[in-house]
XYZ file of C-alpha atoms in Angstrom:
725
model
C 0.077 0.005 -0.115
C 2.832 2.357 0.682
C 4.520 2.143 -2.732
C 1.001 2.885 -4.256
C 0.289 5.649 -2.009
C 3.652 7.144 -2.723
C 2.822 7.667 -6.284
C -0.759 8.717 -5.885
C 0.249 12.253 -7.481
C 0.562 10.448 -10.770
C -3.081 9.389 -10.691
C -4.043 12.832 -9.407
C -2.752 14.283 -12.729
C -3.986 11.253 -14.816
C -7.339 11.483 -13.593
C -7.407 15.438 -12.969
C -5.410 18.224 -14.717
C -3.512 15.828 -16.930
C -0.048 17.222 -16.236
C 2.983 15.293 -16.371
C 5.015 14.312 -13.047
C 8.266 14.306 -14.979
C 7.527 17.751 -16.618
C 4.730 19.555 -14.752
C 4.529 22.226 -17.436
C 3.413 19.731 -20.000
C -0.076 18.324 -20.290
C 0.137 14.543 -21.378
C -2.961 12.782 -20.140
C -5.213 13.768 -23.219
C -7.142 12.053 -25.865
C -4.763 13.340 -28.561
C -1.654 12.340 -26.890
C -3.106 8.986 -25.961
C -4.304 8.185 -29.440
C -1.116 9.093 -31.028
C 0.783 6.690 -28.714
C -1.896 3.874 -29.392
C -1.581 4.365 -33.166
C 2.216 4.411 -33.129
C 2.271 1.007 -31.502
C -1.117 -0.509 -32.380
C -1.299 0.639 -36.082
C 2.409 0.176 -36.581
C 3.218 -3.498 -35.087
C 6.698 -4.765 -35.523
C 6.667 -8.414 -35.910
C 9.411 -11.036 -35.526
C 11.928 -12.128 -32.984
C 14.976 -10.182 -34.399
C 14.401 -7.287 -32.054
C 13.139 -7.137 -28.336
C 10.204 -5.201 -27.182
C 12.276 -2.159 -26.140
C 14.062 -2.019 -29.452
C 10.760 -2.049 -30.995
C 9.240 0.627 -28.686
C 12.333 2.791 -29.720
C 11.416 2.467 -33.366
C 7.741 3.299 -32.772
C 8.483 6.416 -30.677
C 10.931 7.929 -33.354
C 9.821 11.397 -34.141
C 6.973 11.393 -31.628
C 5.819 14.654 -29.974
C 6.987 15.747 -26.356
C 3.553 14.843 -24.941
C 3.608 11.507 -26.496
C 7.125 10.593 -25.148
C 6.261 11.663 -21.743
C 3.073 9.783 -21.772
C 4.931 6.659 -22.760
C 7.435 7.229 -20.310
C 5.129 7.451 -17.200
C 3.088 4.508 -18.539
C 6.361 2.468 -18.579
C 6.964 3.782 -15.027
C 3.456 2.653 -13.957
C 3.628 -0.842 -15.468
C 6.852 -1.673 -13.633
C 6.355 0.204 -10.318
C 4.607 -2.556 -8.576
C 6.659 -5.525 -9.836
C 8.254 -7.087 -6.782
C 11.437 -8.480 -8.405
C 12.175 -5.618 -10.835
C 15.488 -4.201 -10.034
C 15.643 -0.259 -9.403
C 18.355 0.074 -11.886
C 16.407 -1.700 -14.498
C 13.205 0.270 -13.830
C 15.090 3.618 -14.101
C 16.868 2.495 -17.298
C 13.485 1.915 -19.044
C 12.120 5.272 -18.003
C 15.481 6.887 -19.194
C 15.309 5.050 -22.318
C 12.158 6.318 -23.358
C 12.958 9.795 -22.412
C 15.948 9.945 -24.815
C 13.342 10.442 -27.571
C 12.755 13.830 -26.327
C 14.123 16.701 -28.501
C 15.916 18.215 -25.487
C 17.234 16.156 -22.518
C 15.192 15.980 -19.420
C 16.160 14.696 -15.997
C 13.840 12.570 -14.038
C 12.702 14.811 -11.054
C 13.561 13.961 -7.416
C 10.329 12.292 -6.442
C 10.241 9.839 -9.232
C 13.938 9.263 -8.606
C 13.036 8.173 -5.186
C 10.375 5.844 -6.455
C 12.449 4.357 -8.898
C 15.083 3.626 -6.237
C 12.879 1.224 -4.390
C 15.104 -1.983 -3.791
C 13.629 -5.142 -5.353
C 11.833 -7.746 -3.229
C 10.294 -5.106 -0.898
C 6.881 -4.894 -2.216
C 4.514 -5.442 -5.132
C 3.209 -8.518 -7.056
C 5.196 -11.223 -8.963
C 3.919 -11.377 -12.523
C 5.166 -14.068 -15.200
C 6.619 -13.656 -18.497
C 3.330 -12.970 -20.041
C 3.243 -9.650 -18.153
C 6.754 -8.582 -18.784
C 6.768 -9.487 -22.388
C 3.511 -7.476 -23.048
C 4.877 -4.041 -23.057
C 3.048 -3.086 -26.284
C -0.170 -4.588 -25.383
C -0.049 -2.699 -22.014
C 0.741 0.634 -23.558
C -2.146 0.163 -26.143
C -4.624 -0.588 -23.389
C -3.485 2.217 -21.179
C -3.601 4.572 -24.126
C -7.138 3.420 -24.935
C -8.196 4.078 -21.260
C -6.730 7.553 -21.261
C -8.560 8.339 -24.622
C -11.839 6.935 -23.145
C -11.472 8.906 -19.895
C -10.867 12.265 -21.773
C -14.086 11.741 -23.335
C -16.241 11.514 -20.192
C -18.292 14.180 -18.655
C -16.637 15.946 -15.626
C -19.678 14.494 -13.506
C -18.700 10.987 -14.821
C -14.906 11.545 -14.120
C -15.784 12.924 -10.426
C -17.764 9.772 -9.791
C -15.060 7.526 -10.917
C -12.381 9.549 -8.939
C -14.354 9.013 -5.577
C -15.731 5.491 -6.226
C -13.177 2.691 -6.895
C -15.945 0.613 -8.212
C -16.979 3.213 -10.981
C -13.255 3.641 -11.618
C -13.095 -0.166 -12.464
C -16.306 0.049 -14.501
C -14.833 2.872 -16.639
C -11.785 0.778 -17.146
C -13.729 -2.287 -18.177
C -15.830 -0.092 -20.661
C -12.879 1.732 -22.213
C -12.127 -1.031 -24.733
C -11.061 -4.618 -25.047
C -9.841 -5.596 -21.396
C -6.230 -6.440 -20.749
C -6.571 -7.629 -17.106
C -3.085 -7.825 -16.078
C -2.292 -4.167 -16.621
C -5.752 -3.113 -15.392
C -5.308 -5.028 -12.249
C -1.941 -3.338 -11.733
C -3.215 0.319 -12.388
C -6.368 -0.463 -10.178
C -4.138 -1.373 -7.262
C -1.845 1.599 -7.761
C -4.882 3.908 -8.081
C -6.828 2.674 -5.059
C -4.668 0.321 -2.936
C -7.275 0.584 -0.199
C -9.658 -1.633 -2.262
C -7.835 -3.507 -4.884
C -5.134 -6.309 -4.275
C -1.631 -6.154 -5.618
C -2.256 -9.003 -7.873
C -1.974 -8.797 -11.675
C -3.083 -12.203 -12.602
C -6.966 -12.569 -12.987
C -6.737 -16.402 -12.809
C -4.773 -15.930 -9.386
C -7.599 -13.622 -8.131
C -10.063 -16.218 -8.927
C -8.073 -19.002 -7.292
C -7.593 -17.075 -4.082
C -11.296 -15.906 -4.092
C -12.668 -19.480 -4.585
C -10.302 -21.011 -2.028
C -11.762 -18.402 0.757
C -15.237 -17.814 -0.510
C -16.749 -19.852 2.340
C -15.695 -17.023 4.570
C -18.150 -14.636 3.086
C -20.995 -17.250 2.320
C -19.948 -18.102 -1.146
C -18.783 -16.261 -4.301
C -20.952 -13.328 -5.543
C -20.103 -13.942 -9.198
C -17.426 -14.357 -11.758
C -17.094 -10.713 -13.317
C -13.969 -8.698 -12.498
C -16.001 -6.353 -10.174
C -17.558 -9.325 -8.432
C -14.175 -10.980 -7.975
C -12.594 -7.887 -6.473
C -15.471 -7.151 -4.135
C -15.276 -10.661 -2.717
C -11.628 -10.490 -2.265
C -12.185 -7.229 -0.273
C -14.967 -8.833 1.780
C -12.630 -11.673 2.377
C -9.853 -9.560 3.554
C -12.228 -7.883 6.186
C -13.274 -11.248 7.323
C -9.839 -12.434 7.752
C -8.936 -9.260 9.593
C -11.024 -10.611 12.550
C -8.870 -13.643 12.603
C -5.421 -12.463 12.033
C -3.413 -10.029 14.007
C -1.359 -7.313 12.208
C -0.924 -6.549 8.555
C -1.123 -9.709 6.168
C -1.252 -10.567 2.639
C -2.756 -13.681 0.860
C 0.775 -15.309 0.876
C 1.346 -14.773 4.555
C 2.181 -17.913 6.323
C -0.887 -19.126 7.992
C -3.070 -17.246 5.269
C -1.896 -19.023 2.042
C -2.867 -22.419 3.499
C -6.429 -21.204 4.012
C -7.000 -20.831 0.259
C -4.265 -23.272 -1.127
C -4.432 -26.798 0.525
C -1.172 -27.945 -1.204
C 0.644 -25.295 0.813
C -0.199 -26.732 4.029
C 2.536 -29.408 3.859
C 4.852 -27.123 2.079
C 4.620 -24.687 5.082
C 5.317 -27.335 7.597
C 8.376 -28.370 5.819
C 9.668 -24.906 5.200
C 9.350 -24.237 9.002
C 11.183 -27.503 9.862
C 14.096 -26.756 7.570
C 14.250 -23.042 7.947
C 14.123 -22.415 4.254
C 11.559 -21.694 1.512
C 10.680 -24.851 -0.657
C 11.023 -25.094 -4.350
C 7.959 -23.662 -6.187
C 5.866 -26.429 -7.716
C 5.677 -26.023 -11.582
C 2.359 -26.230 -13.338
C 1.327 -29.744 -14.259
C -0.593 -31.016 -17.234
C -3.178 -33.769 -17.128
C -4.949 -35.848 -19.720
C -8.496 -36.728 -18.257
C -11.449 -38.803 -19.372
C -14.839 -37.522 -18.006
C -16.460 -40.853 -17.961
C -16.282 -43.571 -20.532
C -16.295 -41.930 -24.006
C -16.661 -38.573 -22.131
C -20.271 -39.645 -21.139
C -20.386 -37.031 -18.191
C -18.783 -34.288 -20.238
C -21.886 -32.187 -20.870
C -22.658 -32.130 -16.822
C -19.012 -31.504 -15.936
C -18.321 -28.757 -18.479
C -21.544 -26.937 -17.759
C -20.983 -27.196 -13.982
C -17.438 -26.314 -14.029
C -16.023 -29.441 -12.373
C -14.027 -32.560 -13.049
C -14.870 -35.840 -11.140
C -13.824 -39.368 -11.018
C -15.931 -42.562 -10.261
C -14.795 -45.177 -7.765
C -17.926 -44.559 -5.755
C -17.331 -47.327 -3.442
C -14.477 -45.283 -1.816
C -15.392 -42.861 0.862
C -13.954 -39.458 1.129
C -10.378 -39.610 -0.399
C -8.906 -37.463 2.000
C -9.405 -40.262 4.578
C -6.810 -42.486 2.872
C -3.312 -41.921 3.985
C -1.488 -43.998 1.413
C -1.772 -45.657 -1.896
C -1.836 -49.147 -0.060
C -4.893 -48.118 1.860
C -6.537 -47.193 -1.416
C -5.689 -50.556 -2.830
C -6.959 -52.329 -0.008
C -10.199 -50.419 0.058
C -10.595 -51.314 -3.769
C -9.677 -54.875 -3.538
C -12.737 -56.036 -1.721
C -12.172 -59.615 -2.405
C -8.540 -59.605 -0.889
C -6.921 -60.894 -4.214
C -3.796 -58.895 -3.574
C -3.724 -57.502 -6.988
C -2.051 -54.339 -7.535
C -4.720 -52.386 -9.172
C -2.116 -49.954 -10.324
C -3.883 -47.738 -12.628
C -6.938 -47.468 -10.503
C -5.005 -46.699 -7.451
C -2.712 -44.239 -9.181
C -5.705 -42.302 -10.724
C -7.563 -41.934 -7.250
C -4.297 -41.049 -5.533
C -3.327 -38.369 -7.993
C -6.783 -36.922 -8.264
C -6.809 -36.304 -4.586
C -3.249 -35.579 -3.683
C -1.141 -34.623 -6.834
C -3.259 -32.447 -8.775
C -2.874 -28.666 -7.623
C -4.941 -25.420 -8.210
C -3.682 -23.871 -11.388
C -2.895 -26.991 -13.139
C -4.266 -27.664 -16.645
C -6.689 -30.258 -17.572
C -7.281 -31.813 -21.197
C -10.691 -33.601 -21.251
C -10.749 -36.392 -23.802
C -13.362 -38.705 -25.536
C -11.808 -42.067 -26.212
C -8.217 -42.076 -27.743
C -8.953 -39.624 -30.789
C -10.735 -36.527 -29.422
C -10.066 -33.801 -27.261
C -13.177 -32.282 -26.011
C -12.067 -29.366 -23.529
C -9.214 -27.731 -21.884
C -9.493 -26.104 -18.292
C -7.655 -24.754 -15.215
C -8.085 -26.338 -11.855
C -9.565 -23.825 -9.326
C -10.246 -26.058 -6.244
C -8.753 -28.677 -3.959
C -10.305 -32.144 -4.098
C -13.702 -32.597 -2.182
C -16.248 -35.396 -1.599
C -19.812 -34.767 -2.476
C -21.742 -37.632 -0.963
C -25.093 -36.177 -2.282
C -24.192 -36.968 -5.981
C -25.408 -40.306 -7.199
C -22.146 -41.057 -8.964
C -18.598 -39.491 -9.497
C -18.591 -38.262 -5.991
C -14.910 -37.162 -5.929
C -14.856 -33.820 -7.268
C -12.522 -30.725 -8.229
C -13.784 -27.337 -9.598
C -12.242 -26.390 -12.949
C -12.557 -23.318 -15.119
C -13.231 -24.869 -18.626
C -11.468 -22.315 -20.834
C -12.024 -24.198 -24.017
C -14.863 -26.699 -25.143
C -15.240 -28.186 -28.389
C -13.843 -30.956 -30.476
C -10.275 -31.379 -31.707
C -8.711 -34.377 -33.220
C -6.116 -35.907 -30.924
C -2.588 -36.196 -32.465
C -2.141 -39.947 -32.413
C -3.641 -42.142 -29.792
C -4.256 -40.822 -26.296
C -3.610 -42.812 -23.158
C -6.575 -45.001 -22.134
C -6.382 -44.208 -18.457
C -8.856 -42.041 -16.652
C -6.048 -39.612 -15.504
C -2.507 -39.148 -16.838
C 0.145 -36.741 -15.830
C 1.682 -35.573 -19.255
C 3.838 -32.687 -17.684
C 7.172 -34.257 -18.622
C 6.201 -34.821 -22.285
C 7.020 -31.233 -23.560
C 6.311 -31.845 -27.131
C 2.980 -33.425 -26.520
C 1.862 -30.581 -24.153
C 3.050 -28.022 -26.815
C 1.093 -29.768 -29.309
C -2.139 -29.879 -27.327
C -1.727 -26.199 -26.508
C -1.237 -25.220 -30.155
C -4.273 -27.533 -31.124
C -6.662 -25.959 -28.662
C -5.387 -22.539 -27.590
C -6.843 -19.325 -29.172
C -4.701 -16.715 -31.059
C -4.613 -14.868 -27.829
C -2.111 -16.529 -25.522
C -3.646 -17.585 -22.050
C -2.268 -15.542 -19.204
C -0.647 -18.432 -17.196
C 2.221 -18.547 -15.166
C 4.505 -21.752 -15.503
C 4.631 -21.717 -11.900
C 1.123 -20.934 -10.901
C 1.878 -20.360 -7.019
C 3.407 -17.054 -6.154
C 7.195 -17.300 -6.165
C 9.191 -16.781 -3.026
C 11.836 -13.908 -2.939
C 15.509 -14.919 -3.057
C 18.383 -12.684 -2.443
C 22.212 -12.646 -1.430
C 21.514 -13.165 2.138
C 19.433 -16.495 1.308
C 22.191 -17.703 -1.007
C 24.799 -17.248 1.714
C 22.670 -19.125 4.170
C 22.292 -22.071 2.016
C 25.477 -22.184 -0.239
C 28.724 -22.320 1.866
C 30.655 -19.520 0.184
C 31.951 -16.156 1.686
C 30.214 -12.901 0.719
C 33.373 -11.950 -1.173
C 33.420 -15.131 -3.157
C 29.473 -14.634 -3.873
C 30.256 -11.034 -5.192
C 33.082 -12.330 -7.356
C 31.078 -15.142 -8.902
C 28.163 -13.016 -9.702
C 30.331 -10.346 -11.232
C 31.987 -13.019 -13.290
C 28.779 -14.344 -14.625
C 27.524 -10.888 -15.413
C 30.762 -9.964 -17.382
C 31.313 -13.364 -19.136
C 27.716 -14.617 -19.463
C 29.141 -18.050 -19.145
C 30.729 -19.557 -15.950
C 31.967 -23.127 -14.954
C 31.922 -23.970 -11.373
C 34.842 -26.388 -10.764
C 35.724 -28.415 -7.911
C 36.060 -31.757 -5.898
C 32.954 -33.861 -5.125
C 30.760 -32.769 -2.500
C 31.297 -29.022 -2.508
C 27.695 -28.332 -3.710
C 28.229 -27.206 -7.406
C 24.908 -28.236 -8.611
C 23.091 -26.835 -5.755
C 24.965 -23.636 -5.819
C 24.449 -23.188 -9.645
C 20.628 -23.082 -9.103
C 20.776 -20.789 -5.888
C 23.080 -18.482 -7.929
C 20.490 -18.223 -10.641
C 17.674 -17.520 -8.086
C 19.831 -14.845 -6.175
C 20.345 -12.975 -9.439
C 16.664 -13.186 -10.351
C 15.740 -12.058 -6.854
C 12.980 -14.911 -6.801
C 12.916 -18.612 -6.980
C 11.561 -19.014 -10.504
C 12.477 -22.540 -11.769
C 10.677 -21.721 -15.072
C 13.835 -19.583 -15.884
C 16.245 -22.274 -14.991
C 16.964 -25.383 -17.189
C 19.456 -28.194 -16.579
C 21.094 -30.934 -18.804
C 23.856 -33.231 -18.156
C 26.583 -33.897 -20.899
C 28.129 -37.351 -21.403
C 30.369 -39.016 -24.025
C 27.405 -39.795 -26.469
C 25.795 -36.253 -26.307
C 25.731 -34.436 -29.638
C 24.636 -31.115 -31.252
C 21.377 -33.259 -32.306
C 20.553 -33.611 -28.603
C 21.579 -30.131 -27.621
C 20.360 -27.743 -30.374
C 18.525 -29.627 -32.962
C 18.531 -32.643 -35.229
C 16.516 -35.353 -37.068
C 14.548 -37.908 -35.016
C 12.967 -41.055 -36.171
C 9.247 -41.038 -36.143
C 6.741 -44.051 -35.326
C 5.894 -44.245 -39.057
C 9.461 -44.892 -40.105
C 10.418 -41.403 -41.497
C 12.413 -38.601 -39.603
C 11.345 -35.193 -38.335
C 13.341 -32.240 -37.212
C 13.355 -32.004 -33.514
C 14.324 -28.821 -31.507
C 16.745 -29.443 -28.590
C 16.526 -28.011 -25.160
C 19.094 -25.127 -25.677
C 17.141 -23.902 -28.745
C 13.794 -23.931 -27.030
C 15.361 -22.366 -23.902
C 16.697 -19.596 -25.903
C 13.658 -18.941 -27.824
C 11.874 -18.693 -24.514
C 14.187 -16.198 -23.078
C 14.056 -14.235 -26.276
C 10.264 -13.922 -25.988
C 10.605 -12.364 -22.522
C 11.873 -8.893 -21.309
C 15.605 -8.767 -22.091
C 16.086 -7.613 -18.518
C 14.757 -10.910 -17.001
C 17.712 -13.313 -16.668
C 17.502 -16.820 -17.771
C 20.084 -19.808 -16.854
C 20.860 -22.700 -18.551
C 22.872 -25.167 -16.274
C 25.064 -27.866 -17.684
C 26.101 -30.652 -15.429
C 29.350 -32.622 -16.171
C 30.244 -30.047 -18.897
C 33.650 -31.482 -19.539
C 32.398 -34.880 -20.146
C 31.029 -34.027 -23.568
C 32.655 -33.312 -26.879
C 32.473 -29.592 -26.734
C 33.115 -29.056 -30.464
C 30.532 -31.685 -31.418
C 27.837 -30.395 -28.982
C 28.083 -26.678 -29.427
C 28.845 -26.287 -33.116
C 28.400 -22.939 -34.451
C 27.004 -22.017 -30.911
C 30.722 -21.652 -29.617
C 30.892 -18.185 -31.148
C 27.351 -17.161 -30.371
C 27.697 -17.938 -26.710
C 30.610 -15.358 -26.330
C 29.537 -12.395 -24.314
C 30.379 -9.674 -27.016
C 28.572 -12.005 -29.568
C 25.318 -12.088 -28.100
C 22.595 -11.060 -30.639
C 24.740 -11.785 -33.605
C 23.121 -14.402 -36.050
C 24.399 -17.289 -37.824
C 22.466 -19.677 -40.090
C 21.736 -23.054 -38.301
C 22.966 -26.311 -39.467
C 19.553 -28.098 -39.747
C 17.154 -25.310 -40.384
C 16.800 -22.595 -42.895
C 17.057 -19.792 -40.413
C 19.334 -17.539 -38.511
C 19.869 -17.946 -34.736
C 21.277 -15.939 -32.034
C 21.867 -16.598 -28.205
C 19.895 -13.727 -26.360
C 21.757 -11.517 -23.993
C 19.583 -12.526 -21.014
C 20.687 -16.261 -21.295
C 23.488 -17.271 -19.051
C 25.224 -20.706 -18.908
C 26.485 -22.185 -15.754
C 28.426 -25.414 -16.278
C 29.899 -27.888 -13.547
C 33.025 -29.843 -13.574
C 34.218 -32.284 -11.128
C 37.818 -31.928 -10.813
C 38.340 -35.254 -9.172
C 37.122 -37.437 -11.993
C 40.173 -39.446 -13.545
C 38.277 -40.375 -16.625
C 38.214 -36.770 -17.930
C 40.322 -35.416 -20.674
C 41.777 -32.005 -20.697
C 39.059 -29.457 -21.032
C 38.509 -27.988 -24.550
C 40.444 -24.847 -24.984
C 37.862 -23.336 -27.069
C 35.437 -23.614 -24.156
C 38.162 -22.271 -21.679
C 38.153 -18.972 -23.634
C 34.526 -18.455 -23.595
C 33.865 -19.489 -20.020
C 35.023 -17.870 -16.808
C 36.217 -20.436 -14.136
C 35.230 -20.357 -10.597
C 36.988 -22.742 -8.174
C 34.705 -24.022 -5.574
C 36.480 -25.529 -2.400
C 35.169 -27.143 0.641
C 33.226 -24.544 2.781
C 34.040 -25.963 6.321
C 35.286 -22.686 7.403
C 32.396 -20.540 5.824
C 29.975 -18.581 7.997
C 27.128 -20.689 6.675
C 28.532 -24.021 7.504
C 29.869 -22.881 10.912
C 26.334 -21.768 11.710
C 24.798 -25.054 10.574
C 27.574 -26.954 12.719
C 26.749 -24.904 15.579
C 22.984 -25.348 15.506
C 23.610 -29.177 15.127
C 25.213 -29.345 18.492
C 26.841 -32.695 17.731
C 30.199 -33.320 19.286
C 30.516 -36.368 16.869
C 30.072 -33.870 13.879
C 32.682 -31.567 15.407
C 35.210 -34.353 15.642
C 34.581 -35.658 12.081
C 34.886 -32.160 10.632
C 38.189 -31.652 12.063
C 39.336 -35.008 10.854
C 38.126 -34.057 7.469
C 39.965 -30.756 7.352
C 43.216 -32.485 8.227
C 42.433 -35.186 5.617
C 42.007 -32.508 2.964
C 45.378 -30.976 3.616
C 46.923 -34.214 3.131
C 45.060 -34.715 -0.205
C 46.017 -31.197 -1.183
C 49.611 -31.994 -0.592
C 49.714 -35.353 -2.249
C 51.358 -34.776 -5.878
C 49.055 -37.532 -7.288
C 45.958 -36.010 -6.036
C 45.884 -32.178 -5.275
C 43.180 -29.754 -3.938
C 40.764 -30.873 -6.600
C 40.414 -34.252 -4.827
C 39.422 -32.743 -1.575
C 36.330 -33.871 0.447
C 33.474 -31.366 0.119
C 31.318 -30.122 2.926
C 28.159 -31.631 1.177
C 29.234 -35.144 2.750
C 28.656 -33.733 6.213
C 25.865 -31.212 5.961
C 22.725 -33.204 4.759
C 21.384 -35.752 7.305
C 18.485 -37.687 6.078
C 14.992 -36.790 7.426
C 14.751 -40.115 9.321
C 18.320 -39.787 10.819
C 18.513 -40.548 14.499
C 21.330 -39.076 16.566
C 24.713 -39.624 14.764
C 24.186 -42.784 12.978
C 24.030 -41.028 9.622
C 27.742 -39.757 10.016
C 28.836 -43.383 10.599
C 27.346 -44.399 7.366
C 28.983 -41.467 5.571
C 32.155 -42.531 6.828
C 31.917 -46.247 6.028
C 29.810 -46.091 2.879
C 31.139 -42.917 1.429
C 34.212 -41.544 2.582
C 36.303 -44.706 3.054
C 35.458 -46.184 -0.325
C 36.491 -42.749 -1.997
C 39.845 -42.935 -0.161
C 40.349 -46.607 -1.090
C 39.934 -45.192 -4.709
C 42.035 -42.153 -4.148
C 45.143 -44.192 -2.641
C 44.591 -47.604 -4.456
C 48.356 -47.650 -4.814
C 48.876 -46.601 -1.145
C 46.689 -48.829 0.901
C 48.627 -48.021 4.033
C 47.676 -44.443 3.636
C 44.061 -45.298 2.911
C 43.878 -47.477 6.134
C 45.556 -44.641 8.246
C 42.915 -42.207 7.417
C 40.038 -44.844 7.540
C 41.171 -45.389 11.144
C 40.990 -41.660 11.888
C 37.545 -41.240 10.346
C 36.051 -44.306 12.142
C 37.585 -42.935 15.477
C 35.873 -39.683 14.964
C 32.430 -41.253 14.932
C 33.176 -44.088 17.290
């Protein structure tokens, strides 16, 4: 609310005298300026992926009047002001970029400079790439609203200035609705009424999950949903002490059942869990879609197995199997048990459902909006979830669909993309890849989880920013893979797994696996298939260039680098980003976007590895990761553990590492990492897990290191065993 109230003067001018905040002597909130801005973008679209949205806006603003440039700058400021993860330097750079189109330079005034300096992660909402990449759509909608506002009578405008619901009505009637930017501006204009949530589907999800607190939902129009959310907030205020938002621990679990276990786990381990990605499901609404008419009209999905009672009462798959196996045959009933279990426990709000009829027809697509519930009053199909069916009709399924009632198809990326393309309208659905709000993540969180010093972190972050490509090299157990993903999160300032992808190289990995190549089809022919790096780059290219993406390669030195990267060896260089080369298998040019970063991992203790390709060395920065036993993070964890056995073992391992480092046949690259001693299993009792680490992990490793010096291996094995005795 504070960040919205701070900029209230912008809306005072927008809805009042029309003057600019950046240049108060210029009137910008007029129908004429708005229409010119809308026409420059809406009537002059620039298609293609060869330029980003900011480059396209630069071209569209060339020669624009002072009023139009200032209007564009203030709209750019408004659309980014409430983004929680947006960095202050990025937001300011975007406003400055628009202002360069003025005939004479103009400095951003002090008040706006203060607003733009707000640190990332302090307040606001967390939109997805559909918001960040829709600059042109947002400017068109906002311009249309300004033009519409200017045409209202003074009485109508005064009514909207004083009544937030009238302001919303005016926004909705100004033209084709664009809910994400409208929701953002509603919040900024009236933070006392509207929630800081840009996603319309998220608002529905929260409202539906808490509607019981206000006697049920009042409707599905934008106004009804926002009124319900306001009433829900008022109701919750009687239950919760102090300020709260809908993702406050203890509140989020009320509307999102899947968060209850997550919150408990996070509280126990003292850290935020990984966000769950959106899942995609293939579902049969009865044999040959016999129940589809009822389910689609009622906004539900349901499954049979009516002999079962409330599915929430079955604690395990085995309990479901026993309930279904009434004759005690001992059969697995695998598909039935899996469907029932997944319907109750695995599907989450925000998941996408494709309804099918038989094996050859898709009849609908929808988004899950509720947790599972038991409706004993129904004559059949009593296990139910609410679904917002976004598409209904008839589409020919590509090939034969699975015959099961419920199938999780999330991991079949090509299949999901084919279904989306088959069904979706020309307008892309506003869906986050990770539908739940993403937890913030910063340097402090990184240093708590990854055992590096603050100085090492800053050096690593700077190296990645400069080179775009970094290799984390080190012995086993120093947390290279763990650190790579956390480094990405810390730079993004949010745990967003949708912008991180990981592959693992091996001796047989090729350009065709990595970039693209021909794959055999079921009919005996071949088809050109795009690889993970190509797809990842195209995904990053479609997003805001200021939003970083991270491609992580495990065991990067196990692959034949020249064979795998091909022409990409030039394109991944930091100063070659954006340059294009013609692809080997496709008649198109390709470039690696500037917002794609590559993080490789290399195990320095693997004897089977050849010398690293020099072409790769020149294009990557190398960061040596060493055991972090002396880091502040590990020391704090060790103190919290309060285990004398752990303390003794750590001291022995530190001494062991000195011996390994001094051994000319081994060296520092073969040291024992801290990860061996920092991850007790959940079911560990006392220090028994440390004994297992020594006997089953460390001693076999030393036997391998000193296979030709058994006396040395035995000496250190004895010292390790004595530490845990």
